[in-house]
mmCIF file of C-alpha atoms and ligand atoms in Angstrom:
data_model
loop_
_atom_site.group_PDB
_atom_site.id
_atom_site.type_symbol
_atom_site.label_atom_id
_atom_site.label_comp_id
_atom_site.label_asym_id
_atom_site.label_seq_id
_atom_site.Cartn_x
_atom_site.Cartn_y
_atom_site.Cartn_z
ATOM 1 C CA UNK N 1 13.172 30.514 6.024
ATOM 2 C CA UNK N 2 12.183 27.418 7.931
ATOM 3 C CA UNK N 3 13.410 27.135 11.477
ATOM 4 C CA UNK N 4 16.142 24.557 12.188
ATOM 5 C CA UNK N 5 15.875 22.237 15.184
ATOM 6 C CA UNK N 6 17.965 19.327 16.413
ATOM 7 C CA UNK N 7 16.692 15.935 17.489
ATOM 8 C CA UNK N 8 18.914 13.396 19.182
ATOM 9 C CA UNK N 9 18.407 9.842 17.977
ATOM 10 C CA UNK N 10 18.436 6.983 20.491
ATOM 11 C CA UNK N 11 21.632 4.903 20.079
ATOM 12 C CA UNK N 12 19.723 1.817 18.937
ATOM 13 C CA UNK N 13 18.307 3.620 15.926
ATOM 14 C CA UNK N 14 21.353 5.505 14.656
ATOM 15 C CA UNK N 15 22.415 2.768 12.203
ATOM 16 C CA UNK N 16 18.923 2.533 10.787
ATOM 17 C CA UNK N 17 18.782 6.253 9.922
ATOM 18 C CA UNK N 18 22.345 6.154 8.590
ATOM 19 C CA UNK N 19 21.274 3.343 6.287
ATOM 20 C CA UNK N 20 18.506 5.461 4.802
ATOM 21 C CA UNK N 21 15.370 4.749 6.836
ATOM 22 C CA UNK N 22 13.202 7.748 5.943
ATOM 23 C CA UNK N 23 10.414 7.947 8.539
ATOM 24 C CA UNK N 24 11.266 9.851 11.723
ATOM 25 C CA UNK N 25 9.444 7.995 14.461
ATOM 26 C CA UNK N 26 8.831 9.545 17.849
ATOM 27 C CA UNK N 27 9.993 6.402 19.688
ATOM 28 C CA UNK N 28 13.450 6.708 18.085
ATOM 29 C CA UNK N 29 14.110 10.226 19.340
ATOM 30 C CA UNK N 30 15.818 10.688 22.726
ATOM 31 C CA UNK N 31 15.777 14.449 22.926
ATOM 32 C CA UNK N 32 14.335 17.454 21.198
ATOM 33 C CA UNK N 33 11.079 16.071 19.854
ATOM 34 C CA UNK N 34 9.135 18.215 22.302
ATOM 35 C CA UNK N 35 10.173 21.263 20.355
ATOM 36 C CA UNK N 36 8.506 19.857 17.276
ATOM 37 C CA UNK N 37 7.205 22.649 15.130
ATOM 38 C CA UNK N 38 5.450 21.786 11.884
ATOM 39 C CA UNK N 39 7.590 22.542 8.871
ATOM 40 C CA UNK N 40 10.852 23.136 10.712
ATOM 41 C CA UNK N 41 14.014 21.605 9.336
ATOM 42 C CA UNK N 42 15.212 18.831 11.618
ATOM 43 C CA UNK N 43 18.800 17.741 12.044
ATOM 44 C CA UNK N 44 19.126 14.227 13.406
ATOM 45 C CA UNK N 45 22.216 13.720 15.550
ATOM 46 C CA UNK N 46 23.693 10.917 17.587
ATOM 47 C CA UNK N 47 24.508 11.228 21.299
ATOM 48 C CA UNK N 48 27.906 12.704 20.461
ATOM 49 C CA UNK N 49 26.269 15.416 18.389
ATOM 50 C CA UNK N 50 27.432 14.007 15.051
ATOM 51 C CA UNK N 51 25.231 14.556 12.031
ATOM 52 C CA UNK N 52 23.072 11.649 10.831
ATOM 53 C CA UNK N 53 20.447 13.106 8.545
ATOM 54 C CA UNK N 54 18.322 16.114 7.731
ATOM 55 C CA UNK N 55 14.571 16.228 7.312
ATOM 56 C CA UNK N 56 11.452 18.126 8.192
ATOM 57 C CA UNK N 57 9.021 18.010 11.069
ATOM 58 C CA UNK N 58 5.502 16.955 10.111
ATOM 59 C CA UNK N 59 3.059 15.106 12.327
ATOM 60 C CA UNK N 60 1.444 12.132 10.664
ATOM 61 C CA UNK N 61 -0.084 9.178 12.431
ATOM 62 C CA UNK N 62 2.942 7.156 11.329
ATOM 63 C CA UNK N 63 5.676 9.490 12.493
ATOM 64 C CA UNK N 64 6.767 12.986 13.334
ATOM 65 C CA UNK N 65 8.702 13.808 10.198
ATOM 66 C CA UNK N 66 10.610 12.516 7.200
ATOM 67 C CA UNK N 67 14.309 12.381 6.404
ATOM 68 C CA UNK N 68 15.141 14.296 3.237
ATOM 69 C CA UNK N 69 18.879 13.772 2.935
ATOM 70 C CA UNK N 70 21.844 12.072 4.591
ATOM 71 C CA UNK N 71 24.225 14.661 3.149
ATOM 72 C CA UNK N 72 25.184 17.275 5.700
ATOM 73 C CA UNK N 73 25.949 19.875 3.045
ATOM 74 C CA UNK N 74 22.657 19.568 1.177
ATOM 75 C CA UNK N 75 20.264 22.480 1.689
ATOM 76 C CA UNK N 76 16.508 21.992 1.959
ATOM 77 C CA UNK N 77 15.405 24.868 -0.226
ATOM 78 C CA UNK N 78 13.601 25.543 -3.474
ATOM 79 C CA UNK N 79 16.372 23.857 -5.481
ATOM 80 C CA UNK N 80 16.044 20.737 -3.375
ATOM 81 C CA UNK N 81 12.330 20.457 -4.152
ATOM 82 C CA UNK N 82 12.971 21.241 -7.783
ATOM 83 C CA UNK N 83 15.590 18.526 -8.175
ATOM 84 C CA UNK N 84 13.432 15.891 -6.477
ATOM 85 C CA UNK N 85 10.323 16.715 -8.485
ATOM 86 C CA UNK N 86 12.209 16.950 -11.793
ATOM 87 C CA UNK N 87 13.886 13.600 -11.141
ATOM 88 C CA UNK N 88 10.478 12.083 -10.397
ATOM 89 C CA UNK N 89 8.963 13.511 -13.564
ATOM 90 C CA UNK N 90 11.869 12.198 -15.610
ATOM 91 C CA UNK N 91 11.136 8.708 -14.364
ATOM 92 C CA UNK N 92 7.537 9.061 -15.647
ATOM 93 C CA UNK N 93 8.400 10.137 -19.195
ATOM 94 C CA UNK N 94 6.876 6.929 -20.512
ATOM 95 C CA UNK N 95 3.540 7.920 -19.005
ATOM 96 C CA UNK N 96 3.648 11.469 -20.376
ATOM 97 C CA UNK N 97 4.146 9.999 -23.840
ATOM 98 C CA UNK N 98 1.570 7.240 -23.538
ATOM 99 C CA UNK N 99 -1.349 8.097 -25.826
ATOM 100 C CA UNK N 100 -3.692 5.776 -23.982
ATOM 101 C CA UNK N 101 -3.059 6.949 -20.436
ATOM 102 C CA UNK N 102 -3.258 10.451 -19.026
ATOM 103 C CA UNK N 103 -3.752 9.774 -15.316
ATOM 104 C CA UNK N 104 -0.767 8.729 -13.230
ATOM 105 C CA UNK N 105 1.280 9.621 -10.188
ATOM 106 C CA UNK N 106 4.245 11.890 -10.798
ATOM 107 C CA UNK N 107 5.540 12.076 -7.235
ATOM 108 C CA UNK N 108 5.153 9.354 -4.645
ATOM 109 C CA UNK N 109 6.276 10.526 -1.220
ATOM 110 C CA UNK N 110 9.286 8.797 0.297
ATOM 111 C CA UNK N 111 9.615 6.690 -2.863
ATOM 112 C CA UNK N 112 10.660 9.886 -4.643
ATOM 113 C CA UNK N 113 12.583 11.302 -1.718
ATOM 114 C CA UNK N 114 10.022 13.477 0.094
ATOM 115 C CA UNK N 115 7.729 11.624 2.478
ATOM 116 C CA UNK N 116 4.308 13.163 3.040
ATOM 117 C CA UNK N 117 3.997 14.637 -0.464
ATOM 118 C CA UNK N 118 2.201 13.082 -3.398
ATOM 119 C CA UNK N 119 1.393 14.592 -6.767
ATOM 120 C CA UNK N 120 -0.915 13.005 -9.305
ATOM 121 C CA UNK N 121 -1.511 14.069 -12.885
ATOM 122 C CA UNK N 122 -5.031 13.926 -14.287
ATOM 123 C CA UNK N 123 -5.326 15.009 -17.908
ATOM 124 C CA UNK N 124 -3.511 18.314 -17.511
ATOM 125 C CA UNK N 125 -4.384 18.924 -13.876
ATOM 126 C CA UNK N 126 -2.095 18.351 -10.919
ATOM 127 C CA UNK N 127 -3.494 17.057 -7.654
ATOM 128 C CA UNK N 128 -1.160 17.545 -4.690
ATOM 129 C CA UNK N 129 -1.724 15.592 -1.467
ATOM 130 C CA UNK N 130 -0.194 17.023 1.701
ATOM 131 C CA UNK N 131 0.026 14.504 4.517
ATOM 132 C CA UNK N 132 1.047 16.913 7.288
ATOM 133 C CA UNK N 133 0.864 20.535 8.213
ATOM 134 C CA UNK N 134 4.663 20.412 8.083
ATOM 135 C CA UNK N 135 4.955 19.514 4.410
ATOM 136 C CA UNK N 136 2.121 21.929 3.634
ATOM 137 C CA UNK N 137 4.465 24.718 4.809
ATOM 138 C CA UNK N 138 6.544 23.989 1.689
ATOM 139 C CA UNK N 139 3.582 24.608 -0.597
ATOM 140 C CA UNK N 140 5.106 27.704 -2.248
ATOM 141 C CA UNK N 141 8.221 25.807 -3.273
ATOM 142 C CA UNK N 142 6.268 22.878 -4.700
ATOM 143 C CA UNK N 143 3.865 25.113 -6.645
ATOM 144 C CA UNK N 144 6.784 27.140 -7.981
ATOM 145 C CA UNK N 145 8.367 23.975 -9.368
ATOM 146 C CA UNK N 146 5.111 23.054 -11.120
ATOM 147 C CA UNK N 147 4.828 26.628 -12.428
ATOM 148 C CA UNK N 148 8.331 26.489 -13.850
ATOM 149 C CA UNK N 149 7.478 23.241 -15.611
ATOM 150 C CA UNK N 150 4.537 25.093 -17.126
ATOM 151 C CA UNK N 151 1.980 23.639 -19.419
ATOM 152 C CA UNK N 152 -0.633 22.518 -16.945
ATOM 153 C CA UNK N 153 -4.314 23.429 -16.860
ATOM 154 C CA UNK N 154 -4.839 23.739 -13.120
ATOM 155 C CA UNK N 155 -3.706 22.639 -9.671
ATOM 156 C CA UNK N 156 -5.854 21.092 -6.940
ATOM 157 C CA UNK N 157 -4.805 19.854 -3.513
ATOM 158 C CA UNK N 158 -5.908 17.505 -0.733
ATOM 159 C CA UNK N 159 -4.985 18.442 2.796
ATOM 160 C CA UNK N 160 -4.849 15.065 4.492
ATOM 161 C CA UNK N 161 -3.807 16.170 7.942
ATOM 162 C CA UNK N 162 -6.683 16.713 10.311
ATOM 163 C CA UNK N 163 -6.345 15.187 13.791
ATOM 164 C CA UNK N 164 -6.690 11.584 12.635
ATOM 165 C CA UNK N 165 -4.672 12.097 9.485
ATOM 166 C CA UNK N 166 -7.766 12.340 7.359
ATOM 167 C CA UNK N 167 -8.886 14.795 4.737
ATOM 168 C CA UNK N 168 -9.844 18.372 5.579
ATOM 169 C CA UNK N 169 -12.982 19.407 3.699
ATOM 170 C CA UNK N 170 -12.220 22.535 1.716
ATOM 171 C CA UNK N 171 -12.293 24.112 -1.707
ATOM 172 C CA UNK N 172 -9.362 22.182 -3.131
ATOM 173 C CA UNK N 173 -8.706 24.504 -6.042
ATOM 174 C CA UNK N 174 -5.241 26.094 -5.911
ATOM 175 C CA UNK N 175 -4.564 27.896 -9.184
ATOM 176 C CA UNK N 176 -4.748 27.890 -12.936
ATOM 177 C CA UNK N 177 -7.940 26.899 -14.678
ATOM 178 C CA UNK N 178 -10.857 25.510 -12.677
ATOM 179 C CA UNK N 179 -11.703 22.114 -14.107
ATOM 180 C CA UNK N 180 -15.148 21.026 -15.172
ATOM 181 C CA UNK N 181 -16.090 17.878 -13.368
ATOM 182 C CA UNK N 182 -16.346 15.095 -14.059
ATOM 183 C CA UNK N 183 -13.019 15.376 -15.787
ATOM 184 C CA UNK N 184 -12.606 12.503 -18.214
ATOM 185 C CA UNK N 185 -9.257 10.783 -17.985
ATOM 186 C CA UNK N 186 -7.965 7.799 -19.893
ATOM 187 C CA UNK N 187 -6.136 4.758 -18.650
ATOM 188 C CA UNK N 188 -4.960 2.171 -21.171
ATOM 189 C CA UNK N 189 -7.817 3.333 -23.359
ATOM 190 C CA UNK N 190 -10.444 3.060 -20.612
ATOM 191 C CA UNK N 191 -12.258 6.281 -19.701
ATOM 192 C CA UNK N 192 -12.814 7.260 -16.103
ATOM 193 C CA UNK N 193 -14.802 10.166 -14.718
ATOM 194 C CA UNK N 194 -12.855 11.884 -11.947
ATOM 195 C CA UNK N 195 -13.617 14.692 -9.524
ATOM 196 C CA UNK N 196 -10.740 16.723 -8.142
ATOM 197 C CA UNK N 197 -12.842 18.964 -5.916
ATOM 198 C CA UNK N 198 -15.314 16.623 -4.274
ATOM 199 C CA UNK N 199 -13.971 15.220 -1.017
ATOM 200 C CA UNK N 200 -10.971 13.081 -0.247
ATOM 201 C CA UNK N 201 -11.196 10.700 -3.189
ATOM 202 C CA UNK N 202 -11.284 11.320 -6.933
ATOM 203 C CA UNK N 203 -13.251 8.313 -8.177
ATOM 204 C CA UNK N 204 -10.286 6.232 -9.281
ATOM 205 C CA UNK N 205 -7.389 4.562 -7.490
ATOM 206 C CA UNK N 206 -4.503 4.942 -9.895
ATOM 207 C CA UNK N 207 -2.414 2.225 -8.238
ATOM 208 C CA UNK N 208 -4.668 -0.556 -9.614
ATOM 209 C CA UNK N 209 -4.000 0.348 -13.258
ATOM 210 C CA UNK N 210 -2.150 -2.869 -14.129
ATOM 211 C CA UNK N 211 -4.752 -5.028 -12.429
ATOM 212 C CA UNK N 212 -7.575 -3.369 -14.373
ATOM 213 C CA UNK N 213 -5.642 -3.901 -17.595
ATOM 214 C CA UNK N 214 -5.059 -7.578 -16.816
ATOM 215 C CA UNK N 215 -8.735 -8.101 -15.980
ATOM 216 C CA UNK N 216 -9.756 -6.504 -19.250
ATOM 217 C CA UNK N 217 -7.123 -8.125 -21.463
ATOM 218 C CA UNK N 218 -6.731 -11.587 -19.954
ATOM 219 C CA UNK N 219 -9.357 -12.645 -17.495
ATOM 220 C CA UNK N 220 -12.836 -11.189 -18.006
ATOM 221 C CA UNK N 221 -13.978 -12.543 -21.350
ATOM 222 C CA UNK N 222 -17.288 -14.377 -21.152
ATOM 223 C CA UNK N 223 -17.365 -14.288 -17.363
ATOM 224 C CA UNK N 224 -19.897 -13.214 -14.815
ATOM 225 C CA UNK N 225 -17.807 -11.008 -12.553
ATOM 226 C CA UNK N 226 -18.685 -10.093 -8.977
ATOM 227 C CA UNK N 227 -16.876 -6.901 -7.932
ATOM 228 C CA UNK N 228 -17.063 -6.419 -4.173
ATOM 229 C CA UNK N 229 -16.163 -3.167 -2.381
ATOM 230 C CA UNK N 230 -16.628 -1.769 -5.848
ATOM 231 C CA UNK N 231 -16.543 2.016 -5.066
ATOM 232 C CA UNK N 232 -17.081 3.629 -8.518
ATOM 233 C CA UNK N 233 -16.925 0.263 -10.270
ATOM 234 C CA UNK N 234 -13.555 0.715 -11.940
ATOM 235 C CA UNK N 235 -12.863 -3.046 -12.001
ATOM 236 C CA UNK N 236 -16.379 -3.696 -13.335
ATOM 237 C CA UNK N 237 -15.807 -1.287 -16.207
ATOM 238 C CA UNK N 238 -12.497 -2.971 -17.070
ATOM 239 C CA UNK N 239 -14.212 -6.380 -16.971
ATOM 240 C CA UNK N 240 -17.133 -5.245 -19.132
ATOM 241 C CA UNK N 241 -14.739 -3.780 -21.710
ATOM 242 C CA UNK N 242 -12.862 -7.075 -21.666
ATOM 243 C CA UNK N 243 -15.988 -8.898 -22.764
ATOM 244 C CA UNK N 244 -17.445 -10.019 -19.435
ATOM 245 C CA UNK N 245 -20.876 -11.526 -19.912
ATOM 246 C CA UNK N 246 -22.075 -9.454 -17.007
ATOM 247 C CA UNK N 247 -20.734 -7.592 -13.970
ATOM 248 C CA UNK N 248 -22.225 -7.286 -10.501
ATOM 249 C CA UNK N 249 -20.885 -4.441 -8.361
ATOM 250 C CA UNK N 250 -21.481 -4.285 -4.617
ATOM 251 C CA UNK N 251 -20.672 -1.379 -2.312
ATOM 252 C CA UNK N 252 -22.500 -0.047 0.698
ATOM 253 C CA UNK N 253 -21.875 3.628 -0.020
ATOM 254 C CA UNK N 254 -25.053 5.096 -1.462
ATOM 255 C CA UNK N 255 -23.276 7.320 -3.942
ATOM 256 C CA UNK N 256 -21.416 4.341 -5.382
ATOM 257 C CA UNK N 257 -24.388 3.446 -7.573
ATOM 258 C CA UNK N 258 -24.547 6.726 -9.510
ATOM 259 C CA UNK N 259 -20.793 6.850 -9.743
ATOM 260 C CA UNK N 260 -20.690 3.326 -11.164
ATOM 261 C CA UNK N 261 -23.434 4.161 -13.667
ATOM 262 C CA UNK N 262 -21.353 7.158 -14.700
ATOM 263 C CA UNK N 263 -18.170 5.095 -15.190
ATOM 264 C CA UNK N 264 -20.049 2.601 -17.382
ATOM 265 C CA UNK N 265 -21.686 5.396 -19.337
ATOM 266 C CA UNK N 266 -18.497 7.296 -20.173
ATOM 267 C CA UNK N 267 -17.279 4.043 -21.735
ATOM 268 C CA UNK N 268 -20.391 3.530 -23.797
ATOM 269 C CA UNK N 269 -21.514 0.513 -21.751
ATOM 270 C CA UNK N 270 -25.229 0.117 -21.106
ATOM 271 C CA UNK N 271 -25.395 0.094 -17.305
ATOM 272 C CA UNK N 272 -28.832 -1.469 -17.391
ATOM 273 C CA UNK N 273 -27.216 -4.693 -18.572
ATOM 274 C CA UNK N 274 -25.070 -4.688 -15.403
ATOM 275 C CA UNK N 275 -26.037 -5.221 -11.765
ATOM 276 C CA UNK N 276 -25.181 -2.577 -9.207
ATOM 277 C CA UNK N 277 -26.101 -3.143 -5.560
ATOM 278 C CA UNK N 278 -25.814 -0.676 -2.709
ATOM 279 C CA UNK N 279 -25.364 -3.235 0.009
ATOM 280 C CA UNK N 280 -23.053 -4.608 2.654
ATOM 281 C CA UNK N 281 -20.792 -7.150 0.926
ATOM 282 C CA UNK N 282 -21.248 -9.679 3.721
ATOM 283 C CA UNK N 283 -25.035 -9.472 3.373
ATOM 284 C CA UNK N 284 -24.653 -9.796 -0.369
ATOM 285 C CA UNK N 285 -22.736 -13.064 0.020
ATOM 286 C CA UNK N 286 -25.589 -14.438 2.148
ATOM 287 C CA UNK N 287 -28.142 -13.307 -0.404
ATOM 288 C CA UNK N 288 -26.150 -14.820 -3.276
ATOM 289 C CA UNK N 289 -25.854 -18.164 -1.471
ATOM 290 C CA UNK N 290 -29.576 -18.208 -0.771
ATOM 291 C CA UNK N 291 -30.273 -17.553 -4.435
ATOM 292 C CA UNK N 292 -27.698 -20.136 -5.498
ATOM 293 C CA UNK N 293 -25.797 -17.554 -7.576
ATOM 294 C CA UNK N 294 -22.467 -18.570 -8.988
ATOM 295 C CA UNK N 295 -19.808 -16.264 -10.399
ATOM 296 C CA UNK N 296 -16.852 -17.007 -12.642
ATOM 297 C CA UNK N 297 -14.728 -14.332 -11.073
ATOM 298 C CA UNK N 298 -14.871 -12.468 -7.765
ATOM 299 C CA UNK N 299 -12.866 -9.308 -7.107
ATOM 300 C CA UNK N 300 -12.049 -8.637 -3.454
ATOM 301 C CA UNK N 301 -10.638 -5.194 -2.718
ATOM 302 C CA UNK N 302 -11.713 -4.293 0.810
ATOM 303 C CA UNK N 303 -10.555 -1.254 2.750
ATOM 304 C CA UNK N 304 -7.785 -2.175 5.210
ATOM 305 C CA UNK N 305 -10.153 -1.533 8.030
ATOM 306 C CA UNK N 306 -13.893 -0.843 7.987
ATOM 307 C CA UNK N 307 -16.476 -0.350 10.638
ATOM 308 C CA UNK N 308 -20.152 -0.604 9.734
ATOM 309 C CA UNK N 309 -23.211 -0.676 11.962
ATOM 310 C CA UNK N 310 -23.071 -4.446 12.143
ATOM 311 C CA UNK N 311 -19.404 -5.351 12.243
ATOM 312 C CA UNK N 312 -15.822 -4.301 11.997
ATOM 313 C CA UNK N 313 -13.684 -5.809 9.287
ATOM 314 C CA UNK N 314 -9.902 -5.799 9.315
ATOM 315 C CA UNK N 315 -7.917 -7.267 6.432
ATOM 316 C CA UNK N 316 -5.116 -8.254 8.816
ATOM 317 C CA UNK N 317 -7.529 -10.508 10.707
ATOM 318 C CA UNK N 318 -10.562 -11.285 8.571
ATOM 319 C CA UNK N 319 -9.209 -11.797 5.053
ATOM 320 C CA UNK N 320 -9.338 -15.635 5.208
ATOM 321 C CA UNK N 321 -13.031 -15.489 6.121
ATOM 322 C CA UNK N 322 -13.699 -13.064 3.276
ATOM 323 C CA UNK N 323 -12.029 -15.481 0.838
ATOM 324 C CA UNK N 324 -14.108 -18.309 2.221
ATOM 325 C CA UNK N 325 -17.224 -16.221 1.636
ATOM 326 C CA UNK N 326 -16.162 -15.528 -1.941
ATOM 327 C CA UNK N 327 -15.548 -19.236 -2.543
ATOM 328 C CA UNK N 328 -19.121 -19.975 -1.474
ATOM 329 C CA UNK N 329 -20.324 -18.153 -4.607
ATOM 330 C CA UNK N 330 -17.810 -19.376 -7.155
ATOM 331 C CA UNK N 331 -17.645 -23.018 -8.214
ATOM 332 C CA UNK N 332 -14.536 -23.197 -10.344
ATOM 333 C CA UNK N 333 -13.844 -19.584 -11.046
ATOM 334 C CA UNK N 334 -11.140 -17.219 -10.067
ATOM 335 C CA UNK N 335 -10.565 -14.668 -7.368
ATOM 336 C CA UNK N 336 -8.757 -11.350 -7.555
ATOM 337 C CA UNK N 337 -7.513 -10.828 -4.020
ATOM 338 C CA UNK N 338 -6.251 -7.336 -3.266
ATOM 339 C CA UNK N 339 -5.164 -5.357 -0.243
ATOM 340 C CA UNK N 340 -3.520 -2.009 0.387
ATOM 341 C CA UNK N 341 -2.817 -2.760 4.045
ATOM 342 C CA UNK N 342 0.793 -1.636 4.580
ATOM 343 C CA UNK N 343 1.155 -3.509 7.861
ATOM 344 C CA UNK N 344 1.692 -6.893 6.201
ATOM 345 C CA UNK N 345 3.369 -8.156 3.055
ATOM 346 C CA UNK N 346 2.719 -10.553 0.172
ATOM 347 C CA UNK N 347 3.795 -13.575 2.214
ATOM 348 C CA UNK N 348 1.101 -12.922 4.762
ATOM 349 C CA UNK N 349 -1.528 -12.330 2.080
ATOM 350 C CA UNK N 350 -0.601 -15.698 0.574
ATOM 351 C CA UNK N 351 -0.996 -17.312 3.982
ATOM 352 C CA UNK N 352 -4.493 -15.784 4.177
ATOM 353 C CA UNK N 353 -5.283 -17.285 0.783
ATOM 354 C CA UNK N 354 -4.025 -20.674 1.981
ATOM 355 C CA UNK N 355 -6.188 -20.482 5.053
ATOM 356 C CA UNK N 356 -9.323 -19.247 3.271
ATOM 357 C CA UNK N 357 -9.138 -22.059 0.709
ATOM 358 C CA UNK N 358 -8.299 -24.680 3.328
ATOM 359 C CA UNK N 359 -11.252 -23.638 5.479
ATOM 360 C CA UNK N 360 -13.504 -23.861 2.427
ATOM 361 C CA UNK N 361 -12.104 -27.310 1.530
ATOM 362 C CA UNK N 362 -10.949 -25.913 -1.817
ATOM 363 C CA UNK N 363 -7.653 -25.771 -3.671
ATOM 364 C CA UNK N 364 -6.110 -23.207 -6.008
ATOM 365 C CA UNK N 365 -3.165 -22.059 -7.961
ATOM 366 C CA UNK N 366 -1.868 -18.527 -8.349
ATOM 367 C CA UNK N 367 -2.061 -17.245 -11.907
ATOM 368 C CA UNK N 368 -0.449 -13.858 -11.416
ATOM 369 C CA UNK N 369 0.551 -11.365 -8.795
ATOM 370 C CA UNK N 370 0.818 -7.593 -8.772
ATOM 371 C CA UNK N 371 2.389 -4.907 -6.660
ATOM 372 C CA UNK N 372 2.526 -1.152 -7.245
ATOM 373 C CA UNK N 373 2.993 0.103 -10.807
ATOM 374 C CA UNK N 374 6.190 2.043 -11.669
ATOM 375 C CA UNK N 375 4.682 5.502 -11.164
ATOM 376 C CA UNK N 376 4.144 4.535 -7.517
ATOM 377 C CA UNK N 377 7.855 4.532 -6.686
ATOM 378 C CA UNK N 378 8.641 2.896 -3.370
ATOM 379 C CA UNK N 379 11.480 3.325 -0.900
ATOM 380 C CA UNK N 380 13.530 0.164 -0.456
ATOM 381 C CA UNK N 381 14.460 1.462 2.999
ATOM 382 C CA UNK N 382 10.821 1.668 4.066
ATOM 383 C CA UNK N 383 8.881 -1.551 3.319
ATOM 384 C CA UNK N 384 5.394 -0.135 4.106
ATOM 385 C CA UNK N 385 5.738 2.138 1.067
ATOM 386 C CA UNK N 386 5.285 -1.021 -1.018
ATOM 387 C CA UNK N 387 1.741 -1.502 0.272
ATOM 388 C CA UNK N 388 -0.233 -2.917 -2.656
ATOM 389 C CA UNK N 389 -0.538 -6.690 -3.055
ATOM 390 C CA UNK N 390 -2.840 -8.365 -5.545
ATOM 391 C CA UNK N 391 -3.172 -12.065 -6.355
ATOM 392 C CA UNK N 392 -5.098 -13.562 -9.239
ATOM 393 C CA UNK N 393 -6.029 -17.046 -8.102
ATOM 394 C CA UNK N 394 -7.737 -19.896 -9.957
ATOM 395 C CA UNK N 395 -9.865 -22.308 -7.965
ATOM 396 C CA UNK N 396 -8.948 -25.845 -8.985
ATOM 397 C CA UNK N 397 -11.282 -27.890 -6.809
HETATM 398 N N1 SAH Q 401 -12.232 -1.621 -5.428
HETATM 399 C C1 SAH Q 401 -12.404 -0.188 -5.517
HETATM 400 C C2 SAH Q 401 -11.877 0.533 -4.311
HETATM 401 C C3 SAH Q 401 -12.484 0.087 -3.007
HETATM 402 S S1 SAH Q 401 -12.441 1.319 -1.800
HETATM 403 C C4 SAH Q 401 -11.712 0.344 -6.765
HETATM 404 O O1 SAH Q 401 -10.915 -0.356 -7.358
HETATM 405 O O2 SAH Q 401 -11.991 1.471 -7.143
HETATM 406 C C5 SAH Q 401 -13.342 0.544 -0.539
HETATM 407 C C6 SAH Q 401 -14.843 0.580 -0.731
HETATM 408 O O3 SAH Q 401 -15.391 -0.371 0.178
HETATM 409 C C7 SAH Q 401 -15.515 1.903 -0.412
HETATM 410 O O4 SAH Q 401 -16.203 2.354 -1.562
HETATM 411 C C8 SAH Q 401 -16.498 1.571 0.725
HETATM 412 O O5 SAH Q 401 -17.757 2.213 0.583
HETATM 413 C C9 SAH Q 401 -16.660 0.093 0.554
HETATM 414 N N2 SAH Q 401 -17.047 -0.693 1.745
HETATM 415 C C10 SAH Q 401 -16.493 -0.685 2.972
HETATM 416 N N3 SAH Q 401 -17.067 -1.610 3.760
HETATM 417 C C11 SAH Q 401 -17.990 -2.247 3.008
HETATM 418 C C12 SAH Q 401 -18.908 -3.312 3.243
HETATM 419 N N4 SAH Q 401 -18.980 -3.923 4.417
HETATM 420 N N5 SAH Q 401 -19.721 -3.698 2.245
HETATM 421 C C13 SAH Q 401 -19.653 -3.078 1.034
HETATM 422 N N6 SAH Q 401 -18.800 -2.092 0.748
HETATM 423 C C14 SAH Q 401 -17.988 -1.667 1.719
#
């Protein structure tokens, strides 16, 4: 049984928690937070000792725990986890029945009622991400729910809670059958090679599914596509399958090249007809300008924050300059402008687009915009959970 502790909420924040705000932030707690023990059940109270909400203690860089319920009578036990996970799976029935897609998220943290816990499904395998030691203490309950559901091949996990909230290197196998990697998954008919036991990332970011589909179905035909920050080249593959004349993928991680070759190959695309550069994107832009290269479409999907030997890049500050760079290598093409930075919203991204185009002396119109797909449920009470913003923009002059 988890220990129960009480935290007293500062008066200014009581309303917010009563209204459903799910993240327990240290700065909102007046008393008790010193006795924070990972995985204990936390009762939030006001100064008078009246009940506000119930949650668990788990240290993440964002907070010190998550609210699980505002009902005083609700118990946080196996049944609680079971109900939340079953409800989440019910919402994804469309995905389970989709013949062309077998990789999707079945449980998305606070969006499905339990912050700090994510579960993805990859062709019969579950991948659980634990974002704190605290939620990891509930591992037995979560695994038991998956066991009761039955019918899976194996379970893997990512422990994303070392000191800076990053991934702890480990054998990530939990139980069931050990997969053979790469595991081939399918997304809207596109194949992707994924690795569930090879570091923090799997080779594919499932949240960009709708963007990849749009690139393949609507935008790529006949184009020369530059895919920057390309990682394993997932956007390049979608573009090539959509009839792109050619794709150019640029990422500075050395392993990105082999991974991109692999993603092309599992789709029957001759990688030798595509360009793949292991290079700093900013150097690539300089090189492309020098060579007078021009692209019909540029995909920008930078990490929120990156530090390389030469520079630091932060989307919240440097996105306009990145757009300006991209415009220097596309005459009248389009840009796919993406960010997963949770600290700003779509309005701000649009203001970055305005600024980037203005600084380049160019104009544009927005063709389409994307946010998270439905398997990435968000919490309306916690705006950062709606982190993904993607704009498809056509340069008009
Ligand atoms: N667009 C990818 C995901 C990008 S993840 C997809 O859809 O799958 C971010 C990638 O940016 C990482 O692979 C990282 O190696 C790369 N990266 C970070 N800084 C970079 C830089 N300055 N130049 C090139 N690549 C960079």
